[in-house]
JSON list of C-alpha atoms in Angstrom, two decimals:
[
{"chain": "A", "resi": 1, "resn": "UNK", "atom": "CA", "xyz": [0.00, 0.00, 0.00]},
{"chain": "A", "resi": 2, "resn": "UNK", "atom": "CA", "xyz": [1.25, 3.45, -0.33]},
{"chain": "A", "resi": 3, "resn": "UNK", "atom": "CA", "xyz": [2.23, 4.93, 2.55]},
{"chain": "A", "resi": 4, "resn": "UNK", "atom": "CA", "xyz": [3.49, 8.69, 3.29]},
{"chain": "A", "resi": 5, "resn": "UNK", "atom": "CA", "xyz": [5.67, 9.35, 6.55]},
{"chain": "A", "resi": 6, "resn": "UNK", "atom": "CA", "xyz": [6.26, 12.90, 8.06]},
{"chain": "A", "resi": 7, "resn": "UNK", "atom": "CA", "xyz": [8.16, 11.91, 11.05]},
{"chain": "A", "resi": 8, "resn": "UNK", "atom": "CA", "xyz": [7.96, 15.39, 12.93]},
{"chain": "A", "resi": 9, "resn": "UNK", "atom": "CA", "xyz": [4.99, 17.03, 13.44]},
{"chain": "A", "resi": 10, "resn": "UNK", "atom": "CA", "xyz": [6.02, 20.26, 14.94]},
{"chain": "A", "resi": 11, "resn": "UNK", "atom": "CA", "xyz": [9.56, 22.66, 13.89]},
{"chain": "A", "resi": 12, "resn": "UNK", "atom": "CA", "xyz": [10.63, 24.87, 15.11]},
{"chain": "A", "resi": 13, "resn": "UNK", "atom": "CA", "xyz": [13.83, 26.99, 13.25]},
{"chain": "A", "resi": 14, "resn": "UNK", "atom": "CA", "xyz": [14.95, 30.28, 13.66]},
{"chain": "A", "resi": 15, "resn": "UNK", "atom": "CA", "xyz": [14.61, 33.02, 10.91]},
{"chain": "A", "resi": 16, "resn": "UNK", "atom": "CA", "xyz": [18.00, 32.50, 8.69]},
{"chain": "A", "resi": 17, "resn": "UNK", "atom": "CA", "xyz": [18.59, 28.83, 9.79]},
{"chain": "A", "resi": 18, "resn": "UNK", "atom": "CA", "xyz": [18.41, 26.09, 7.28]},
{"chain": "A", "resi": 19, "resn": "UNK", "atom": "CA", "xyz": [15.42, 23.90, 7.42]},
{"chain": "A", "resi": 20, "resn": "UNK", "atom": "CA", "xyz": [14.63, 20.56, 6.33]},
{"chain": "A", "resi": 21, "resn": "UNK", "atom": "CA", "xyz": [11.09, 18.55, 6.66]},
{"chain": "A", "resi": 22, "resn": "UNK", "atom": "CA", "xyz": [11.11, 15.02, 6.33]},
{"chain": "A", "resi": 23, "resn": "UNK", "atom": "CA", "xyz": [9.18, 12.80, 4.01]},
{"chain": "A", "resi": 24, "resn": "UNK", "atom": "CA", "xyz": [9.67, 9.12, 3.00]},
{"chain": "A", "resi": 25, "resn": "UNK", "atom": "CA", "xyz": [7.41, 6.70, 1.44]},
{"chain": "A", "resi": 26, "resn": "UNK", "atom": "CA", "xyz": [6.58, 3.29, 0.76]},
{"chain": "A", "resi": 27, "resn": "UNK", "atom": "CA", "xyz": [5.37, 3.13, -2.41]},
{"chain": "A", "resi": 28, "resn": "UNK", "atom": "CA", "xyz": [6.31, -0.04, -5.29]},
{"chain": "A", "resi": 29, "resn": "UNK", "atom": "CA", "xyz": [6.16, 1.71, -8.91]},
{"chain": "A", "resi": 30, "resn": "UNK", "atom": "CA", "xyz": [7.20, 4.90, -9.51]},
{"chain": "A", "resi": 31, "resn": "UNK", "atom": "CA", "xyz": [5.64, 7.39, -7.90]},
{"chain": "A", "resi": 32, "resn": "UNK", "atom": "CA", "xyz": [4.97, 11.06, -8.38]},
{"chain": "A", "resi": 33, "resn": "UNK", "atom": "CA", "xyz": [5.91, 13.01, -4.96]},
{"chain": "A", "resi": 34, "resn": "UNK", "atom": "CA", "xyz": [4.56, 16.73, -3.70]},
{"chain": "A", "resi": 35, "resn": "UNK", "atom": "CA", "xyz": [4.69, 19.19, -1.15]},
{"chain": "A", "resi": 36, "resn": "UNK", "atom": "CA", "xyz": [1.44, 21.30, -0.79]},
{"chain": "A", "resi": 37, "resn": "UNK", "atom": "CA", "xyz": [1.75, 23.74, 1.79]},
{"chain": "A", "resi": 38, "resn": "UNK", "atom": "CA", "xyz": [-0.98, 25.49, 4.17]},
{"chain": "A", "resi": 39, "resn": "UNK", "atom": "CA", "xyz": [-0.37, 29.17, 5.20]},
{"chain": "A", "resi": 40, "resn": "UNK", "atom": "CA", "xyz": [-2.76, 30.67, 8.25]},
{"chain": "A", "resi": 41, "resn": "UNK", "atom": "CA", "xyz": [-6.01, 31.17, 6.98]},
{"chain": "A", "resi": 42, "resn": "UNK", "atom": "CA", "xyz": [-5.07, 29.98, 3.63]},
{"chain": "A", "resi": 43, "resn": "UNK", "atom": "CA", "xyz": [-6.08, 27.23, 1.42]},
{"chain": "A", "resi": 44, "resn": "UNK", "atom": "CA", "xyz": [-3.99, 24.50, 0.82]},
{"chain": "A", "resi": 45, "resn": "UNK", "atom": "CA", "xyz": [-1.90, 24.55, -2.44]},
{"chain": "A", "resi": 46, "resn": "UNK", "atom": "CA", "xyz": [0.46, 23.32, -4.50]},
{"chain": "A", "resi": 47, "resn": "UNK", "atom": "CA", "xyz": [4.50, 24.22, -3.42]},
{"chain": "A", "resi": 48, "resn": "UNK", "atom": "CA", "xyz": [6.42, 21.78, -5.53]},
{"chain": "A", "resi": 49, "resn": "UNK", "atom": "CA", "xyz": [6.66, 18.68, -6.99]},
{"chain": "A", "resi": 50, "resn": "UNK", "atom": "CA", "xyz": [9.33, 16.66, -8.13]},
{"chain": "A", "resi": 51, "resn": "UNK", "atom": "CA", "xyz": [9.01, 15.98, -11.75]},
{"chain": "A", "resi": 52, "resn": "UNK", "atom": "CA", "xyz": [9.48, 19.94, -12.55]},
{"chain": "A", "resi": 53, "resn": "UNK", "atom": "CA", "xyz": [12.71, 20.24, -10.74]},
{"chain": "A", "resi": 54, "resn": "UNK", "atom": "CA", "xyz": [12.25, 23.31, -9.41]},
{"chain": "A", "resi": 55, "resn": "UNK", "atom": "CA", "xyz": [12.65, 25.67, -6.67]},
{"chain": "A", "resi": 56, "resn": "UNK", "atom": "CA", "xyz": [9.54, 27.92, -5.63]},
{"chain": "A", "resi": 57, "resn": "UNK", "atom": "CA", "xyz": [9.92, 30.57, -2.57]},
{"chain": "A", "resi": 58, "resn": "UNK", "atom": "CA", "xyz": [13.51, 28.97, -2.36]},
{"chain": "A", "resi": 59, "resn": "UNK", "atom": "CA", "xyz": [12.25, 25.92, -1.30]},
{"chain": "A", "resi": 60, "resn": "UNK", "atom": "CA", "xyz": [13.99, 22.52, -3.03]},
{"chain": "A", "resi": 61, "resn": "UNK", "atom": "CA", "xyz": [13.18, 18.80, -2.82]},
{"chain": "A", "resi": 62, "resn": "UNK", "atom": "CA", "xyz": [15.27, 16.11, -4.02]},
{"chain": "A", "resi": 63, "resn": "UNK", "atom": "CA", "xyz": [13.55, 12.81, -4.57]},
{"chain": "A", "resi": 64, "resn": "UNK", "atom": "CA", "xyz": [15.88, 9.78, -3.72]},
{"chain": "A", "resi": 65, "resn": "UNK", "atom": "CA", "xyz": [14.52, 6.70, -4.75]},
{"chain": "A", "resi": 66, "resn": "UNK", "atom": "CA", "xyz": [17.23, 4.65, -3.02]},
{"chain": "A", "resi": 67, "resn": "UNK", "atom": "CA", "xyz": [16.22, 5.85, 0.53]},
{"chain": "A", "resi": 68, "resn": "UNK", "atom": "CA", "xyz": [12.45, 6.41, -0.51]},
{"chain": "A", "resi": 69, "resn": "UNK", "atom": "CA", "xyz": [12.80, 10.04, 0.56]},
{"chain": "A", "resi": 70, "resn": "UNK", "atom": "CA", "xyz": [11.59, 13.43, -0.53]},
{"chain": "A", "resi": 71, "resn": "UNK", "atom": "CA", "xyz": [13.20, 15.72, 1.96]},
{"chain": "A", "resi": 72, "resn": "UNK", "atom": "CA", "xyz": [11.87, 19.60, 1.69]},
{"chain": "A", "resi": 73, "resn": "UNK", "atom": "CA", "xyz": [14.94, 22.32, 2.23]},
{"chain": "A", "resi": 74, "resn": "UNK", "atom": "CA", "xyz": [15.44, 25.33, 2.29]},
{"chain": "A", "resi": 75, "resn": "UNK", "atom": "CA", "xyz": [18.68, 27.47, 2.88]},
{"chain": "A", "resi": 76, "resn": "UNK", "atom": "CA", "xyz": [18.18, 30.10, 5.03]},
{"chain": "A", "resi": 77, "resn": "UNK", "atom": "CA", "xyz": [14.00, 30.08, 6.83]},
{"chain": "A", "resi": 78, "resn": "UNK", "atom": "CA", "xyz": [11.86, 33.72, 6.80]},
{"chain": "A", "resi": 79, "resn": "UNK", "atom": "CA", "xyz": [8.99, 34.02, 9.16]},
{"chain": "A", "resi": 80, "resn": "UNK", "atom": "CA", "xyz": [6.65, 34.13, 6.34]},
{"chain": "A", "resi": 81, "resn": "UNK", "atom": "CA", "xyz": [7.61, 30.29, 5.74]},
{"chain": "A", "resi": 82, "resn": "UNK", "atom": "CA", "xyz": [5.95, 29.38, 8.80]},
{"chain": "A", "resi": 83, "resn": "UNK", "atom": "CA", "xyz": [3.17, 26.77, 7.29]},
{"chain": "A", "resi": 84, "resn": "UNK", "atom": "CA", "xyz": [1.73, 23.39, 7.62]},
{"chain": "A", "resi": 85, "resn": "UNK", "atom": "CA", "xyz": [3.68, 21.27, 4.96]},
{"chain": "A", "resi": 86, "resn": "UNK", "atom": "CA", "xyz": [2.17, 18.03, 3.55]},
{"chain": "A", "resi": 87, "resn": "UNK", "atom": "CA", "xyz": [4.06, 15.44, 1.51]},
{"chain": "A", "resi": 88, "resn": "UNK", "atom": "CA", "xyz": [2.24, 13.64, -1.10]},
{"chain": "A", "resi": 89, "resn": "UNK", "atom": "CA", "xyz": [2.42, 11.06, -3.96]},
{"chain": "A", "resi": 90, "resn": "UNK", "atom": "CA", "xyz": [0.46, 9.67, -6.17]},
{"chain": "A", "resi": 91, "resn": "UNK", "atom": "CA", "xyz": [0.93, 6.81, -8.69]},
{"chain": "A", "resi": 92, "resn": "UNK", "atom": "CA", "xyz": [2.27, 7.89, -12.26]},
{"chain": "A", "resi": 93, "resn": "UNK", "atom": "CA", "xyz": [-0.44, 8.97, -13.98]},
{"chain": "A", "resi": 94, "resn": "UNK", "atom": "CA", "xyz": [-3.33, 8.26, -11.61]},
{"chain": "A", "resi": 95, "resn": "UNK", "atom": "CA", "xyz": [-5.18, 11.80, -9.83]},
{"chain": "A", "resi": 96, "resn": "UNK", "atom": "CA", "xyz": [-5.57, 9.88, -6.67]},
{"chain": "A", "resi": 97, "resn": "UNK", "atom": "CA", "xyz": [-3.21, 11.54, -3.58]},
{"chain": "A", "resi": 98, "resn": "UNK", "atom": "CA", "xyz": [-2.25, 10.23, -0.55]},
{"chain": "A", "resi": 99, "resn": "UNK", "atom": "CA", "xyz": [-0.88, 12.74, 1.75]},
{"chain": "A", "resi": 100, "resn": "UNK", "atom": "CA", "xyz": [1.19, 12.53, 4.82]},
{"chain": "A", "resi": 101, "resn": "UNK", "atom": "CA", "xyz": [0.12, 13.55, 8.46]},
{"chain": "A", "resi": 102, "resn": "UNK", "atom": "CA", "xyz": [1.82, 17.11, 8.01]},
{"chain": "A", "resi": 103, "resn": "UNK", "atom": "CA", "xyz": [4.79, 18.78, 9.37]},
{"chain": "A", "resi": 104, "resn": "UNK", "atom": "CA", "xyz": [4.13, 22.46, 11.48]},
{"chain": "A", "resi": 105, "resn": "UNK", "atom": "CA", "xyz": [6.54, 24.65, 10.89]},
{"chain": "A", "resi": 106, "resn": "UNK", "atom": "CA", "xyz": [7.35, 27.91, 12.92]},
{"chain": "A", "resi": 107, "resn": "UNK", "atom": "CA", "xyz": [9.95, 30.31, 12.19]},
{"chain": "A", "resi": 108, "resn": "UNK", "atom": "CA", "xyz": [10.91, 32.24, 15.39]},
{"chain": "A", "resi": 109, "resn": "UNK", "atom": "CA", "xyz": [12.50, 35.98, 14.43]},
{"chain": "B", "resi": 1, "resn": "UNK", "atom": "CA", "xyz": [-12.75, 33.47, -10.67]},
{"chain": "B", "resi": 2, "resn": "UNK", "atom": "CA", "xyz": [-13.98, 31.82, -7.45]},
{"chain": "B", "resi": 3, "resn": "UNK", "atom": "CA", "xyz": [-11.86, 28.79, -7.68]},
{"chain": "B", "resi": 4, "resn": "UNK", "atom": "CA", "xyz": [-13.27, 26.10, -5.30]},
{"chain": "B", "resi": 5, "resn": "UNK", "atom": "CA", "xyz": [-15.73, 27.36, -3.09]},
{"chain": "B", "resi": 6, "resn": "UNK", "atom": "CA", "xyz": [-17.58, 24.98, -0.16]},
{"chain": "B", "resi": 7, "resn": "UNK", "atom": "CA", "xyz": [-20.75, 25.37, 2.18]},
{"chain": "B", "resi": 8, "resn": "UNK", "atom": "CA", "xyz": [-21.22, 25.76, 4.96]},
{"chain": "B", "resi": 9, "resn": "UNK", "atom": "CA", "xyz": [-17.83, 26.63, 6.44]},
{"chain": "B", "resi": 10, "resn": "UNK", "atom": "CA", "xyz": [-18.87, 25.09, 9.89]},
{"chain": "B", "resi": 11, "resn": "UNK", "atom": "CA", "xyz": [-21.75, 22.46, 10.71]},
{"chain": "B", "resi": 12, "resn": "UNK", "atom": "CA", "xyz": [-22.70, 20.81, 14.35]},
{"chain": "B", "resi": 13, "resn": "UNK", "atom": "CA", "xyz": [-24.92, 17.83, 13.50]},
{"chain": "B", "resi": 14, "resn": "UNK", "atom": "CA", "xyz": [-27.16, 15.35, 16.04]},
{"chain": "B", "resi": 15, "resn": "UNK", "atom": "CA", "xyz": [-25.76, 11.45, 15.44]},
{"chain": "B", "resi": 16, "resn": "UNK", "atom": "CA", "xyz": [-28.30, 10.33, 13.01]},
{"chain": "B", "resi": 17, "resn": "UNK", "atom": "CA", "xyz": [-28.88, 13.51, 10.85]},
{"chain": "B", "resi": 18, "resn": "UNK", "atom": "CA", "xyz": [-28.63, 13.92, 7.07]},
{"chain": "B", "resi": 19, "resn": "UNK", "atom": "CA", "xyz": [-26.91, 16.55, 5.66]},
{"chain": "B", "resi": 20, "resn": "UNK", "atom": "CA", "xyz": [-25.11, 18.02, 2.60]},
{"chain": "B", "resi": 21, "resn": "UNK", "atom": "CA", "xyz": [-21.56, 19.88, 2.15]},
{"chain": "B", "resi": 22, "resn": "UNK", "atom": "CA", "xyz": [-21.85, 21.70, -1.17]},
{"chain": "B", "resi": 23, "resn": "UNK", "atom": "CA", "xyz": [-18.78, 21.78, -3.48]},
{"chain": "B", "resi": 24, "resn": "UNK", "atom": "CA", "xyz": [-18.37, 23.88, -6.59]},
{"chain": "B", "resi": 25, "resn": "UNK", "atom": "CA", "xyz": [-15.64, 25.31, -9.20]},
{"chain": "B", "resi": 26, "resn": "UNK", "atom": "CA", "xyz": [-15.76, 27.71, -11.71]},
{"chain": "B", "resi": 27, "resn": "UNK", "atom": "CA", "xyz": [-12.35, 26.37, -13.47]},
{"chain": "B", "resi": 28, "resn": "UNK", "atom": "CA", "xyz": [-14.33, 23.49, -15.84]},
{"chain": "B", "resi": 29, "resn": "UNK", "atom": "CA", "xyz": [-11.81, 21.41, -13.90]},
{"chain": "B", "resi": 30, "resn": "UNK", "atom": "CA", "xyz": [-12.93, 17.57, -14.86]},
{"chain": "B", "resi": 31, "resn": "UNK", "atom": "CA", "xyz": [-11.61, 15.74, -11.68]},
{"chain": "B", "resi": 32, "resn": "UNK", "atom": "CA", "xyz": [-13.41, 16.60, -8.15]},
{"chain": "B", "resi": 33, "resn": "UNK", "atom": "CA", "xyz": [-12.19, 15.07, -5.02]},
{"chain": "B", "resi": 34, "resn": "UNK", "atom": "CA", "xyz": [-13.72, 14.99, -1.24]},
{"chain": "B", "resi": 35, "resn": "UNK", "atom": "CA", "xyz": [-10.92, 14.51, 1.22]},
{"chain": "B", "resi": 36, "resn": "UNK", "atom": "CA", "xyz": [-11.71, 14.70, 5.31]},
{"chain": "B", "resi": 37, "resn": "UNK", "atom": "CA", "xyz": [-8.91, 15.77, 7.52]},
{"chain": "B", "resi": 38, "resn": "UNK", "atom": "CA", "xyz": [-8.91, 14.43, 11.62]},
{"chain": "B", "resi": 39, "resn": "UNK", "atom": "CA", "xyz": [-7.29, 16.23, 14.18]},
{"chain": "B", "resi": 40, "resn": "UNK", "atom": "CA", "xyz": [-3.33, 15.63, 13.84]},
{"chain": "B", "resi": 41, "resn": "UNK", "atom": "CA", "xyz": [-3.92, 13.54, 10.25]},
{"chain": "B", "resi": 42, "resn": "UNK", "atom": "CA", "xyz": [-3.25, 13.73, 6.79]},
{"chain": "B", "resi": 43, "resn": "UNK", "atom": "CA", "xyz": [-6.27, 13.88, 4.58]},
{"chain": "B", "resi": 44, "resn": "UNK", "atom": "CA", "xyz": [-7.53, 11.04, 3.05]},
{"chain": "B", "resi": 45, "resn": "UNK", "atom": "CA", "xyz": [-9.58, 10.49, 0.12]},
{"chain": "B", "resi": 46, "resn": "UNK", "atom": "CA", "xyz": [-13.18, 9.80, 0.21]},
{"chain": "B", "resi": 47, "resn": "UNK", "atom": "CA", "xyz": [-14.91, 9.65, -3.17]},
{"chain": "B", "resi": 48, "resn": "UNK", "atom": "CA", "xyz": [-13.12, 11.17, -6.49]},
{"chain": "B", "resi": 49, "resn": "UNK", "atom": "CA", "xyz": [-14.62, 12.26, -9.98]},
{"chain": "B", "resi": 50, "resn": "UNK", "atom": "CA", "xyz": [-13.46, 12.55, -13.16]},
{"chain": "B", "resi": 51, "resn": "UNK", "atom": "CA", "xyz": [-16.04, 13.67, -14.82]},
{"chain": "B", "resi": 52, "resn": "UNK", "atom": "CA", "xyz": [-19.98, 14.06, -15.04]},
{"chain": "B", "resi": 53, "resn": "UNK", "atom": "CA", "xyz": [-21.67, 11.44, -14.00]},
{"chain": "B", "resi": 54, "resn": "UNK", "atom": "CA", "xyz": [-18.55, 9.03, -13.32]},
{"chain": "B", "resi": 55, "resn": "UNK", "atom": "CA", "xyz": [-17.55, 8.90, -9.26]},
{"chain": "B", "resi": 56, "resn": "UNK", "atom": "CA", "xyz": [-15.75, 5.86, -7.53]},
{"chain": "B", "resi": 57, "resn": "UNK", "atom": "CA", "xyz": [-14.70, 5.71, -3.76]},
{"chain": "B", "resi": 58, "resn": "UNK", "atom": "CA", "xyz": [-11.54, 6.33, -2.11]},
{"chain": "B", "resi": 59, "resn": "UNK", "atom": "CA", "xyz": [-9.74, 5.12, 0.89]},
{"chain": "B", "resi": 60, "resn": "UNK", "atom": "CA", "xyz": [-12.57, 6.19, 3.72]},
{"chain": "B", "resi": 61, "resn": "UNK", "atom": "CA", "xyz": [-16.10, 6.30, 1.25]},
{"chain": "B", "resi": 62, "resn": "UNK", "atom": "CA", "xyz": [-18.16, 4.33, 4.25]},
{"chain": "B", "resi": 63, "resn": "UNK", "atom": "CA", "xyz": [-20.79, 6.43, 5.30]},
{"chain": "B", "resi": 64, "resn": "UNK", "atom": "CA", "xyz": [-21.29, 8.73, 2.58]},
{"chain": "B", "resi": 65, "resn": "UNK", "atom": "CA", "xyz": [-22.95, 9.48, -0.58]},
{"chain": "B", "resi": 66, "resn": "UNK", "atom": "CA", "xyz": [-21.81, 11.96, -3.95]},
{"chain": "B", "resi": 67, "resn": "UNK", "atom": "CA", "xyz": [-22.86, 12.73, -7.40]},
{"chain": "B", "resi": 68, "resn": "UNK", "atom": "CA", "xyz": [-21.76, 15.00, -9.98]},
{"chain": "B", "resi": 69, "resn": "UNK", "atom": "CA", "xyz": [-24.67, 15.74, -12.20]},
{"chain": "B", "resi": 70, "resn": "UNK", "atom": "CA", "xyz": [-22.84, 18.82, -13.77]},
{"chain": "B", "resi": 71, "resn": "UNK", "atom": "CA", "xyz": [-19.20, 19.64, -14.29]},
{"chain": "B", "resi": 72, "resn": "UNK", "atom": "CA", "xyz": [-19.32, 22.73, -11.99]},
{"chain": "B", "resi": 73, "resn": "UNK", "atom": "CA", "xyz": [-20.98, 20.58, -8.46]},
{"chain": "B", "resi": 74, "resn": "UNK", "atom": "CA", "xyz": [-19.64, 17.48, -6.61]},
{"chain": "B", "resi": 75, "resn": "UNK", "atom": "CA", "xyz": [-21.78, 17.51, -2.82]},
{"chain": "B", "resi": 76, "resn": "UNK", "atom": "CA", "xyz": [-21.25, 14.98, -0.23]},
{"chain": "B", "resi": 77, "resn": "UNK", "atom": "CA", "xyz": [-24.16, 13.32, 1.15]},
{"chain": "B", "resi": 78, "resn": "UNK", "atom": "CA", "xyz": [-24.08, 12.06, 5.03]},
{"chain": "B", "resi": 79, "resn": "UNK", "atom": "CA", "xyz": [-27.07, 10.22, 5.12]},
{"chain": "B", "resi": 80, "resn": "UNK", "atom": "CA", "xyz": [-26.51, 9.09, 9.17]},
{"chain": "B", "resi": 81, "resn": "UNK", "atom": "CA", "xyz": [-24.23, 11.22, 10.98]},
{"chain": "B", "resi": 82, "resn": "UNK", "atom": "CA", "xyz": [-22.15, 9.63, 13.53]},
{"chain": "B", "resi": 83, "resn": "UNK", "atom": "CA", "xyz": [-19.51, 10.71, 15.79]},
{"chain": "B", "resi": 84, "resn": "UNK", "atom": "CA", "xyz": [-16.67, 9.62, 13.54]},
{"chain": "B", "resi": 85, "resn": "UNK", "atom": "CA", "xyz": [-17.53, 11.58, 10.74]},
{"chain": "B", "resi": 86, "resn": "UNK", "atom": "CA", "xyz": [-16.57, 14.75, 12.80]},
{"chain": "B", "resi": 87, "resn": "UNK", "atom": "CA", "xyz": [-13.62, 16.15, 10.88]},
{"chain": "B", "resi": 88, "resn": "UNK", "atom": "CA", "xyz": [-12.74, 19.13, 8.33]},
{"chain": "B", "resi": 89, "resn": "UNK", "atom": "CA", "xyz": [-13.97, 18.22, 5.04]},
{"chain": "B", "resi": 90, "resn": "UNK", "atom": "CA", "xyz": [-12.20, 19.60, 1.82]},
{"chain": "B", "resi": 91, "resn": "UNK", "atom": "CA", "xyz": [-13.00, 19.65, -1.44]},
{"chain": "B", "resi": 92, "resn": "UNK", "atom": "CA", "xyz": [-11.16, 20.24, -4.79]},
{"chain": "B", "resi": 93, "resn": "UNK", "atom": "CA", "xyz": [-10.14, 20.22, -8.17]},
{"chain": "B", "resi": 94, "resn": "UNK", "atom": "CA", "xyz": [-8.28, 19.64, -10.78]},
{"chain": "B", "resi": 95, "resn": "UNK", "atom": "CA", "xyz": [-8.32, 19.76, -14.55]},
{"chain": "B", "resi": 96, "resn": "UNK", "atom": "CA", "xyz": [-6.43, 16.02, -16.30]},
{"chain": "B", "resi": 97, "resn": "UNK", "atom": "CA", "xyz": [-6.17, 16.28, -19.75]},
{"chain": "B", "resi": 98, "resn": "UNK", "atom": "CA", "xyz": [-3.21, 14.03, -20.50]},
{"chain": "B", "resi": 99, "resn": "UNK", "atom": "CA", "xyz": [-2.53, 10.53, -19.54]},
{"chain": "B", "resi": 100, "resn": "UNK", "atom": "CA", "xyz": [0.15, 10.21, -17.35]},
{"chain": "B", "resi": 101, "resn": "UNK", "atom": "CA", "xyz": [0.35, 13.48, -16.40]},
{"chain": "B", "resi": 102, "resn": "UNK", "atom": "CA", "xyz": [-0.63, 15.05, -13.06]},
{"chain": "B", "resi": 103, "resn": "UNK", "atom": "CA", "xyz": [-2.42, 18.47, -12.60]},
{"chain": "B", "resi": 104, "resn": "UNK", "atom": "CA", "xyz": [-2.39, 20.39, -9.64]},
{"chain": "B", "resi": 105, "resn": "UNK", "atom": "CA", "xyz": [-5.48, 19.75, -7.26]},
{"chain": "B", "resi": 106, "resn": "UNK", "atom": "CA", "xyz": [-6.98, 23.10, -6.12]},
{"chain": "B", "resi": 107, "resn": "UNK", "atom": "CA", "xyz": [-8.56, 22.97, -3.06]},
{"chain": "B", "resi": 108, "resn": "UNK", "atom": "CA", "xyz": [-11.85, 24.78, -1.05]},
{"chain": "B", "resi": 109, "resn": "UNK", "atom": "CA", "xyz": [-11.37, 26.42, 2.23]},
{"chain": "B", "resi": 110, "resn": "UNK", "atom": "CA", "xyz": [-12.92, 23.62, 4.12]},
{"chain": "B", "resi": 111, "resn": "UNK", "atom": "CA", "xyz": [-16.26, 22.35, 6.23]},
{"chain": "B", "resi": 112, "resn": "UNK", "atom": "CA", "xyz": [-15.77, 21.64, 10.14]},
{"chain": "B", "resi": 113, "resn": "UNK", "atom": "CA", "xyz": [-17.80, 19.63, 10.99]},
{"chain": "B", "resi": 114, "resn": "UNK", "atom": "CA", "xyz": [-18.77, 18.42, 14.18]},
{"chain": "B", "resi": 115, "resn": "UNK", "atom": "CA", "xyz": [-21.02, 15.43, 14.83]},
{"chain": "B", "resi": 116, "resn": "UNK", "atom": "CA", "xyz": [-22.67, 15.04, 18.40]}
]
């Protein structure tokens, strides 16, 4: 079954740190992995995904098959960043998501 | 454009009332999805869409109802409330055109609600 692990659910950085969220999952075939991200009072959206490569509000993820990962980093945190992140994948071709539990991030000035 | 809107934004139901949570977009987005989020959990998938008159279930469909009669609406039918259907209820979007490729899922602001 596919699976998506967030391991922490609360981080807390301070602004100008590097932060990383952690994602890993179990999937079999080749999967399709996301981060959509949930500001205060916001909707949740889209923040990146892995087939486009690319970085958005200096956020990167790296997907690495080998360790079944799909870490979220960013250089150097700004307050604004501070969000509920989800990881999520979904089969190759298929609409159907499965998201993770969430990560809380705060970014302390 | 309104994207994906949802009502009511917050419900408190008896156990063993009906009720409705209303879904629509103004994107002509084919796919529709109802997802609930618990407290401290991911969302998971309840019933999906991909078009007019074509739904199948998800991972958690016990316990509820949809149909998609026109592009635009996808409601969620609770037809006996219980206790474990409290939760935040979110609805979206998304327009798949190719095969093999995945769009972007836009998503409503969300329903609380609470079952008692």
């Amino acid at each position: 079954a596919q699976r998506v692990t967030q391991p922490e659910k609360l981080l807390s950085v301070f602004k100008g740190a590097p932060v990383e969220l952690k994602c890993n999952y179990s999937y079999s075939g080749s999967p399709e992995l996301f981060w959509y991200v949930q500001y205060s009072r916001q909707r949740l959206q889209l923040l990146l995904r892995h087939i486009s490569r690319e970085s958005i509000k200096g956020f990167t993820a790296d997907l690495n098959k080998g360790e079944t990962s799909f870490h979220l980093k960013k250089p150097f945190a700004q307050e604004e960043d501070s969000a509920m992140y989800y990881c999520a994948l979904t089969q190759g071709g298929s609409e159907k998501l499965v998201f993770g539990k969430g990560t809380k991030l705060t970014v302390n000035p | 454009n309104a994207g994906v809107t949802q009502t009511p934004k917050f419900r408190i139901l008896k156990i063993g009332q009906s009720m409705t949570l209303q879904c629509t977009q103004d994107m002509n987005h084919n796919y529709m999805y109802w997802y609930r989020q618990d407290p401290g959990m991911g969302l998971k998938l309840i019933y999906y869409s991909v078009g007019a008159g074509i739904t199948d279930k998800g991972e958690v469909p016990n316990g509820y109802n949809v149909s998609r009669s026109t592009t635009e609406d996808f409601p969620l039918r609770l037809e006996l409330a219980a206790p474990s259907q409290t939760s935040v209820y979110f609805c979206a979007s998304s327009y798949s055109g190719l095969m093999g490729v995945y769009n972007e899922q836009f998503f409503g602001p969300g329903t609380r609600l609470t079952v008692l």
